[in-house]
Coordinates of C-alpha atoms in Angstrom, one line a residue:
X23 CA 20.5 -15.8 -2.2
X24 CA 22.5 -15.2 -5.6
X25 CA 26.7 -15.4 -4.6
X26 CA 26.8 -11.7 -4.8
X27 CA 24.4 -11.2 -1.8
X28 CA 21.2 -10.4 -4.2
X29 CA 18.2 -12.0 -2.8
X30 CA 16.5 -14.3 -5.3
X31 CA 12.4 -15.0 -4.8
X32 CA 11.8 -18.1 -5.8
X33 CA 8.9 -18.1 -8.2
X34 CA 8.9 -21.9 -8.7
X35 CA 4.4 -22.0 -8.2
X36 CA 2.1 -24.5 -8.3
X37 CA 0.9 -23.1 -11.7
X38 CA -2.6 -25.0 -11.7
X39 CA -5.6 -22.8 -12.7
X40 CA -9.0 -22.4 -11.7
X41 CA -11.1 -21.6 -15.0
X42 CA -14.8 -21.4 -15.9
X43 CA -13.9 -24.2 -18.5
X44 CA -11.9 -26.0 -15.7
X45 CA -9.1 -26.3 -18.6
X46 CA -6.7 -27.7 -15.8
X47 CA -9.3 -29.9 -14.0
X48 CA -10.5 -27.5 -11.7
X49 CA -13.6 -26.1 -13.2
X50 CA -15.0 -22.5 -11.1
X51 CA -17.8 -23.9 -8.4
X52 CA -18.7 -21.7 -5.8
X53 CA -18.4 -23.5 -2.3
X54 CA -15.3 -25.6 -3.5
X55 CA -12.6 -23.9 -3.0
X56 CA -11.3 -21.8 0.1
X57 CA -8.8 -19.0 -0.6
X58 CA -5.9 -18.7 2.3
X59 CA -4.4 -15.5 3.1
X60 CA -2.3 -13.8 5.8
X61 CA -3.1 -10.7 6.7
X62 CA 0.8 -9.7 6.9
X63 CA 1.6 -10.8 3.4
X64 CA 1.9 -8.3 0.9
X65 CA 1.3 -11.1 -2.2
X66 CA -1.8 -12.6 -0.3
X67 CA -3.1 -8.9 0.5
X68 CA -3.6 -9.0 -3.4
X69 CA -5.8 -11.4 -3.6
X70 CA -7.8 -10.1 -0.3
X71 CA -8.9 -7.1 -2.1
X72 CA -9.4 -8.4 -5.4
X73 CA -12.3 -10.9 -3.7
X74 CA -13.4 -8.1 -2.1
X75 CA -13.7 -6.0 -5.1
X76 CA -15.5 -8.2 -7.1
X77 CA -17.9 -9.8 -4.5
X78 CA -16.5 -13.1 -4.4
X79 CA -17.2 -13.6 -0.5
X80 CA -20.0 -15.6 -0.7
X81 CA -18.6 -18.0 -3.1
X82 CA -14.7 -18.2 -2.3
X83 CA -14.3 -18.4 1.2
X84 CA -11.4 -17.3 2.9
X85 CA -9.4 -19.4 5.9
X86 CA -6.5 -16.3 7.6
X87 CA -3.3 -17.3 8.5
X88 CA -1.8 -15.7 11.7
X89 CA 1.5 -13.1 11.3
X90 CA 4.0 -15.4 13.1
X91 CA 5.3 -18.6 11.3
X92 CA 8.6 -20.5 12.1
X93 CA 10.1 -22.4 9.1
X94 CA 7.6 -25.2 8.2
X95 CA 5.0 -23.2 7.3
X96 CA 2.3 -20.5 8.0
X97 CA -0.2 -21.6 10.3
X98 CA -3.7 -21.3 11.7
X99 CA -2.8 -19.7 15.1
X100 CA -5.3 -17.2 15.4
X101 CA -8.4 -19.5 15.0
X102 CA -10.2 -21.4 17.8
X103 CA -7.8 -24.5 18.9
X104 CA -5.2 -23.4 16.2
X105 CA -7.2 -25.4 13.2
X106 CA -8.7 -23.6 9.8
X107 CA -12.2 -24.2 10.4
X108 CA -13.4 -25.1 7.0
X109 CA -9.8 -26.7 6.4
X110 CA -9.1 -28.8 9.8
X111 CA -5.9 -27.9 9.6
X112 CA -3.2 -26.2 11.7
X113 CA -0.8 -25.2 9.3
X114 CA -1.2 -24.4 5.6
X115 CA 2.1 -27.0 4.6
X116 CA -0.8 -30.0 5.4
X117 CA -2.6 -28.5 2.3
X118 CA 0.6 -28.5 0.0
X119 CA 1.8 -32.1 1.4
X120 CA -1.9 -33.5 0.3
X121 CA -0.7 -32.0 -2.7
X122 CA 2.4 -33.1 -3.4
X123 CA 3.8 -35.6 -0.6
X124 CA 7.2 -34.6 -1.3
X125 CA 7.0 -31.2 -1.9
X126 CA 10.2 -29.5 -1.5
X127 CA 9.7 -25.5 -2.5
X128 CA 8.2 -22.8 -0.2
X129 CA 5.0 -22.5 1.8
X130 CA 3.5 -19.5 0.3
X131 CA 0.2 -17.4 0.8
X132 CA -2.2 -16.8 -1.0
X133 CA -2.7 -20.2 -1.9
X134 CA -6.1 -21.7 -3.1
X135 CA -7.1 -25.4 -1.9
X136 CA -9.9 -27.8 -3.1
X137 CA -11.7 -28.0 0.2
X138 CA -13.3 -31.6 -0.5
X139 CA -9.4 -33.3 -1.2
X140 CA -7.6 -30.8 1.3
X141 CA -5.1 -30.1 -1.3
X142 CA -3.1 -26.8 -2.4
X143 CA -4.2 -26.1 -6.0
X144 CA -1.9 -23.3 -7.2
X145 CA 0.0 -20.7 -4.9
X146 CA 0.7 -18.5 -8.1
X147 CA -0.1 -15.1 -6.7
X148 CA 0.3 -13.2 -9.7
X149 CA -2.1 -15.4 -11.7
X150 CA -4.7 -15.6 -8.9
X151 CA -5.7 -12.0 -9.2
X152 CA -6.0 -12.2 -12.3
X153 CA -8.0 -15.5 -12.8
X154 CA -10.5 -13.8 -9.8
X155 CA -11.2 -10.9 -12.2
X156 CA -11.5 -13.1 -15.3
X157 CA -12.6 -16.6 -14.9
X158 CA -15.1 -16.5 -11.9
X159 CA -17.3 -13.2 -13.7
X160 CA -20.4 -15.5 -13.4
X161 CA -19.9 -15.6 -9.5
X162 CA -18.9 -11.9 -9.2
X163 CA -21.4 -9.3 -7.7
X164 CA -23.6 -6.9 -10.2
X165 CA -21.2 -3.5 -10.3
X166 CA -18.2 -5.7 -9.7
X167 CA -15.0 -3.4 -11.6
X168 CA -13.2 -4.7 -14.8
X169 CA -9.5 -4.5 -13.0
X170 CA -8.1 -5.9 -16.1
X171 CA -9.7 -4.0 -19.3
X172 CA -8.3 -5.4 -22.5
X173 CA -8.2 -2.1 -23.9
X174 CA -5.5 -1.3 -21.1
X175 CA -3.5 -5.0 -20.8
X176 CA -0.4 -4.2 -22.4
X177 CA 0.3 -1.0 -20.0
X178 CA -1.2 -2.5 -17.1
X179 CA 1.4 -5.3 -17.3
X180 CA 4.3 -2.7 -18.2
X181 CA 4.0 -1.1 -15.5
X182 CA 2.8 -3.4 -13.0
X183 CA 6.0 -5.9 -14.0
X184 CA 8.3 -2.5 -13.5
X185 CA 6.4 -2.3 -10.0
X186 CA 6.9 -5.8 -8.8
X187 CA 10.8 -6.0 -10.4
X188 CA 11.9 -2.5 -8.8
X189 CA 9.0 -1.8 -5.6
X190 CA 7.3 -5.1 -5.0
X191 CA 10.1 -7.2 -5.0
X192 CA 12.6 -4.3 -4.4
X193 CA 12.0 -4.2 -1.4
X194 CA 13.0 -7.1 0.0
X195 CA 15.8 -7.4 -2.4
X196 CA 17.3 -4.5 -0.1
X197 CA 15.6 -6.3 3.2
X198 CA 17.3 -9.4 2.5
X199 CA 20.6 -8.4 0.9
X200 CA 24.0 -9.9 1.9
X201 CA 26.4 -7.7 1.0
X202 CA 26.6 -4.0 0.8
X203 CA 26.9 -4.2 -3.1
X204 CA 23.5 -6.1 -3.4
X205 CA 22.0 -3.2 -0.8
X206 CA 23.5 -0.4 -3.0
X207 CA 22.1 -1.9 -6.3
X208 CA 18.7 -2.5 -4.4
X209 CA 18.4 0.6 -3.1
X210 CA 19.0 2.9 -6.0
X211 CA 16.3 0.8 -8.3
X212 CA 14.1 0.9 -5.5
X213 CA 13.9 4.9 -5.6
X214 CA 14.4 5.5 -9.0
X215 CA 11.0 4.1 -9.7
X216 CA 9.8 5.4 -6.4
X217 CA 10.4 8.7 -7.9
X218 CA 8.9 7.4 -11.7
X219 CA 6.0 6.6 -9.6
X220 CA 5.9 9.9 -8.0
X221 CA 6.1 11.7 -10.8
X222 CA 3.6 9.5 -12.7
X223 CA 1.0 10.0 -10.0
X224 CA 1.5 13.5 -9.6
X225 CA -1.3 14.5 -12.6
X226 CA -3.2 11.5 -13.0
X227 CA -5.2 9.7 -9.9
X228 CA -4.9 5.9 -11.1
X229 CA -1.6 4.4 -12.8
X230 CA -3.2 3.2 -15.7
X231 CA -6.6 5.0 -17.3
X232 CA -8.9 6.3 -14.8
X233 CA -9.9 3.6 -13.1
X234 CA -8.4 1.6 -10.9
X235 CA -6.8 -1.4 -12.5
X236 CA -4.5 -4.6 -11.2
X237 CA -1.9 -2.1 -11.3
X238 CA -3.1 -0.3 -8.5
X239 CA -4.0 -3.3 -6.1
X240 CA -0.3 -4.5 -7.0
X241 CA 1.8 -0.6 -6.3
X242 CA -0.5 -0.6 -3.0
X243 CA 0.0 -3.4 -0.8
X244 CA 3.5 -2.2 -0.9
X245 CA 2.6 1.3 -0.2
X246 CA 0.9 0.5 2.7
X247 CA 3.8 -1.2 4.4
X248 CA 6.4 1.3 3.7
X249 CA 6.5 3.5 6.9
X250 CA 5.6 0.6 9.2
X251 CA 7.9 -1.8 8.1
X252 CA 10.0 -1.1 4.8
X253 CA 11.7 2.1 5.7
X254 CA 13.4 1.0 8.4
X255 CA 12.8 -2.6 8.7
X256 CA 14.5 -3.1 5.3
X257 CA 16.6 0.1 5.0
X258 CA 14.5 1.3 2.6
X259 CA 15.2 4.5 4.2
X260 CA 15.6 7.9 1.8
X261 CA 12.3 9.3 2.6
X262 CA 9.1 8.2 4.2
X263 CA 5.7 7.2 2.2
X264 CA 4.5 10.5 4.1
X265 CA 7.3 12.6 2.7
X266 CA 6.5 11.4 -1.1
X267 CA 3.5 13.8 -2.0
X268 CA 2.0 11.7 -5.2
X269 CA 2.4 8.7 -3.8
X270 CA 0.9 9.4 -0.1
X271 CA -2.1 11.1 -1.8
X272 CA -2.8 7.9 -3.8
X273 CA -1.7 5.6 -0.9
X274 CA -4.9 7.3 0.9
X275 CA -7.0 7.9 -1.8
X276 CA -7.0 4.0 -2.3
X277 CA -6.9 3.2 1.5
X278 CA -10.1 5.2 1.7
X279 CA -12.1 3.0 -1.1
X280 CA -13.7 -0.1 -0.3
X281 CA -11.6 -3.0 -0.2
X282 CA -8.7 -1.8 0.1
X283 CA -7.9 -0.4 3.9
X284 CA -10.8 -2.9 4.9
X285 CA -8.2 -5.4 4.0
X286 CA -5.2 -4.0 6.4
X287 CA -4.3 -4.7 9.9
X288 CA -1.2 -3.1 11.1
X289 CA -0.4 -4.7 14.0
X290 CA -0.6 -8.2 12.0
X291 CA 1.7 -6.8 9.3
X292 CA 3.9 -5.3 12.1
X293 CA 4.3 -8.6 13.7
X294 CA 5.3 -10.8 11.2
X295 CA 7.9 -8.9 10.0
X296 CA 9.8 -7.7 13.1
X297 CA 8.9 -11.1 14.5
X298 CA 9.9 -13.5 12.1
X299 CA 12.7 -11.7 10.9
X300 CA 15.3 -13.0 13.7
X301 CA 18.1 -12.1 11.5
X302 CA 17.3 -8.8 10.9
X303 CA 15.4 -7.6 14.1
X304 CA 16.8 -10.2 16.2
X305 CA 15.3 -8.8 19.9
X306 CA 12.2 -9.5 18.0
X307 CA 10.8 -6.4 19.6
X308 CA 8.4 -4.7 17.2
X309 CA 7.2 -1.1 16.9
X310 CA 4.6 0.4 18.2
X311 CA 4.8 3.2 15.5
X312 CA 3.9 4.9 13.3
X313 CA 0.6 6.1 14.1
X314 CA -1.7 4.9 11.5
X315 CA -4.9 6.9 11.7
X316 CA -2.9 9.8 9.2
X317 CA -4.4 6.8 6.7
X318 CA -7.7 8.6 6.7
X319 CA -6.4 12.0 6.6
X320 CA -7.9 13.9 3.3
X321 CA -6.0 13.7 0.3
X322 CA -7.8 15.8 -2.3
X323 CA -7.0 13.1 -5.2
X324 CA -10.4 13.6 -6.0
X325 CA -9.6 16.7 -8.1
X326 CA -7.8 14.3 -10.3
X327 CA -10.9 13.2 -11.8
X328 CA -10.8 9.5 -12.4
X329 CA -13.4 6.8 -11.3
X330 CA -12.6 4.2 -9.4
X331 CA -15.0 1.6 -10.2
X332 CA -15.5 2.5 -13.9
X333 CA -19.2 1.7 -14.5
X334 CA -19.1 -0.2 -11.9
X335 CA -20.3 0.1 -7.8
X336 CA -17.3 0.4 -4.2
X337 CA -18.0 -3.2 -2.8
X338 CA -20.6 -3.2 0.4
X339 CA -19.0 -4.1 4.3
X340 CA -16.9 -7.4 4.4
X341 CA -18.2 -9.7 6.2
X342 CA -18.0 -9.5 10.4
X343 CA -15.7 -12.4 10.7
X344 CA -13.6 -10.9 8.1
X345 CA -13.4 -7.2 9.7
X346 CA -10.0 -5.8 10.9
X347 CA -9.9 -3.8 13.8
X348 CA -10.4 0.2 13.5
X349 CA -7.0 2.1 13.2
X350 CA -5.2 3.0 16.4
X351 CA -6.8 0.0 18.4
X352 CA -4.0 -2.4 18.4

């Protein structure tokens, strides 16, 4: 926290890579590695549909963290005796300490470990994404979607670093402010590129080109948060997602493709944040609203044009043990 109340992410990441060349030591084998998520986390939810939209299930297996953590780390809570079964582990901070015994910054998801050694190899969630598009393409499924065309890098990453400065991260910069100054400031960039985005969206059906891109995957697992937790959780509170006309079109449109809402489960999301959040929600009492089934509600963004896999094929079914349970069940 900055002494003017801002919040500050740290960004300090285990910066490793996993490359076909294995530049960094850690060459792309399918089987090795085991990709950890929670289902709560907007960062981890990146890389969740990213495997998903390239095929990597079969090759990059994937251990889920429960919604609730205290202070040491994420753990395995939801699984059978409380242990990553691939892992052996109860909490993801064993991974990090094999690691690095000393390591001092945060416990973060996603994170990828080495599943023979049991250690982290990079937590960097911005550079996971895109190393699953780019360096594991002899492991992806046939129709798997270029997410990060060069013809489209520089205004993919325009955009997509407004997105993450003002939305992604803006968010919790108002969540997690101190002082009403920090708020203010928060707030305003918060819906002044709310209302860029709005506008942006309101002729064209993907933020970058007419496919969907890393852009997309990064605006969305915001998006899908807003009404259940940001709006009010984080007083991110001028209008709903369901009030923004653009924006909740796309927010469906891309719900509605596979590997995207496949990905969600509301009740985890709603948990962790209202739950771990003592100082903001400190009953921990969490919501039962919003209704989510409006998620499949028709959108029309189809009359937009666009394709959303380029020359590409929508992903098959996940996998059972990686299914989330159908809207308005939880």
């Amino acid at each position: 926290m900055a002494g003017d109340g801002e919040y500050e992410r740290d960004r300090n990441y285990l910066t490793t890579r996993i490359t076909a060349d294995g530049r960094d030591g850690f060459p792309v084998e399918p089987g090795r590695y085991r990709l950890v998520i929670a289902r709560a986390c907007p960062w981890a939810n990146r890389a969740a549909i990213v495997r998903r939209l390239v095929g990597l299930e079969d090759v990059l297996s994937m251990g889920i963290a429960g919604p609730v953590h205290d202070e040491r780390s994420w753990s395995f809570h939801l699984d059978p005796d409380g242990r990553d079964p691939v892992l052996g582990i109860e909490r993801l901070q064993e991974a990090f300490f094999r690691r690095d015994p000393g390591y001092a910054r945060g416990i973060t998801v996603p994170a990828i470990v080495d599943v023979p050694t049991g250690a982290v190899v990079t937590n960097d969630f911005a550079r996971i994404t895109l190393d699953l598009g780019s360096q594991w393409t002899a492991h992806q499924r046939e129709g798997a979607p270029e997410l990060y065309p060069e013809k489209w890098r520089d205004e993919i990453d325009d955009v997509a670093e407004k997105v993450y400065r003002d939305v992604n991260n803006g968010v919790y910069k108002c969540g997690f402010a101190s002082s009403q100054e920090a708020y203010d400031k928060a707030y305003r960039r918060l819906w002044d590129r709310l209302e860029w985005l709005e506008e942006r969206l309101g002729n064209r059906r993907y933020l970058v080109g007419d496919t969907i891109t890393e852009a997309d995957v990064r605006l969305f697992t915001t998006l899908v948060r807003f009404d259940a937790v940001y709006h009010g959780h984080f007083k991110c509170n001028r209008r709903k997602l369901t009030e923004l006309p653009a924006l909740w079109g796309y927010a469906r449109d891309l719900f509605q493709t596979p590997g995207f809402g496949d990905t969600i489960d509301f009740e985890q999301i709603k948990r962790h944040y209202y739950v771990v959040h003592r100082d903001i929600n400190p009953t921990g009492i969490v919501p039962l609203g919003p209704d989510p089934r409006n998620w499949l509600s028709a959108h029309g963004r189809e009359e937009l044009g666009g394709r959303p896999f380029g020359d590409g094929t929508p992903p098959g079914p996940p996998p059972p043990s990686e299914r989330v349970p159908p809207l308005g069940t939880g």
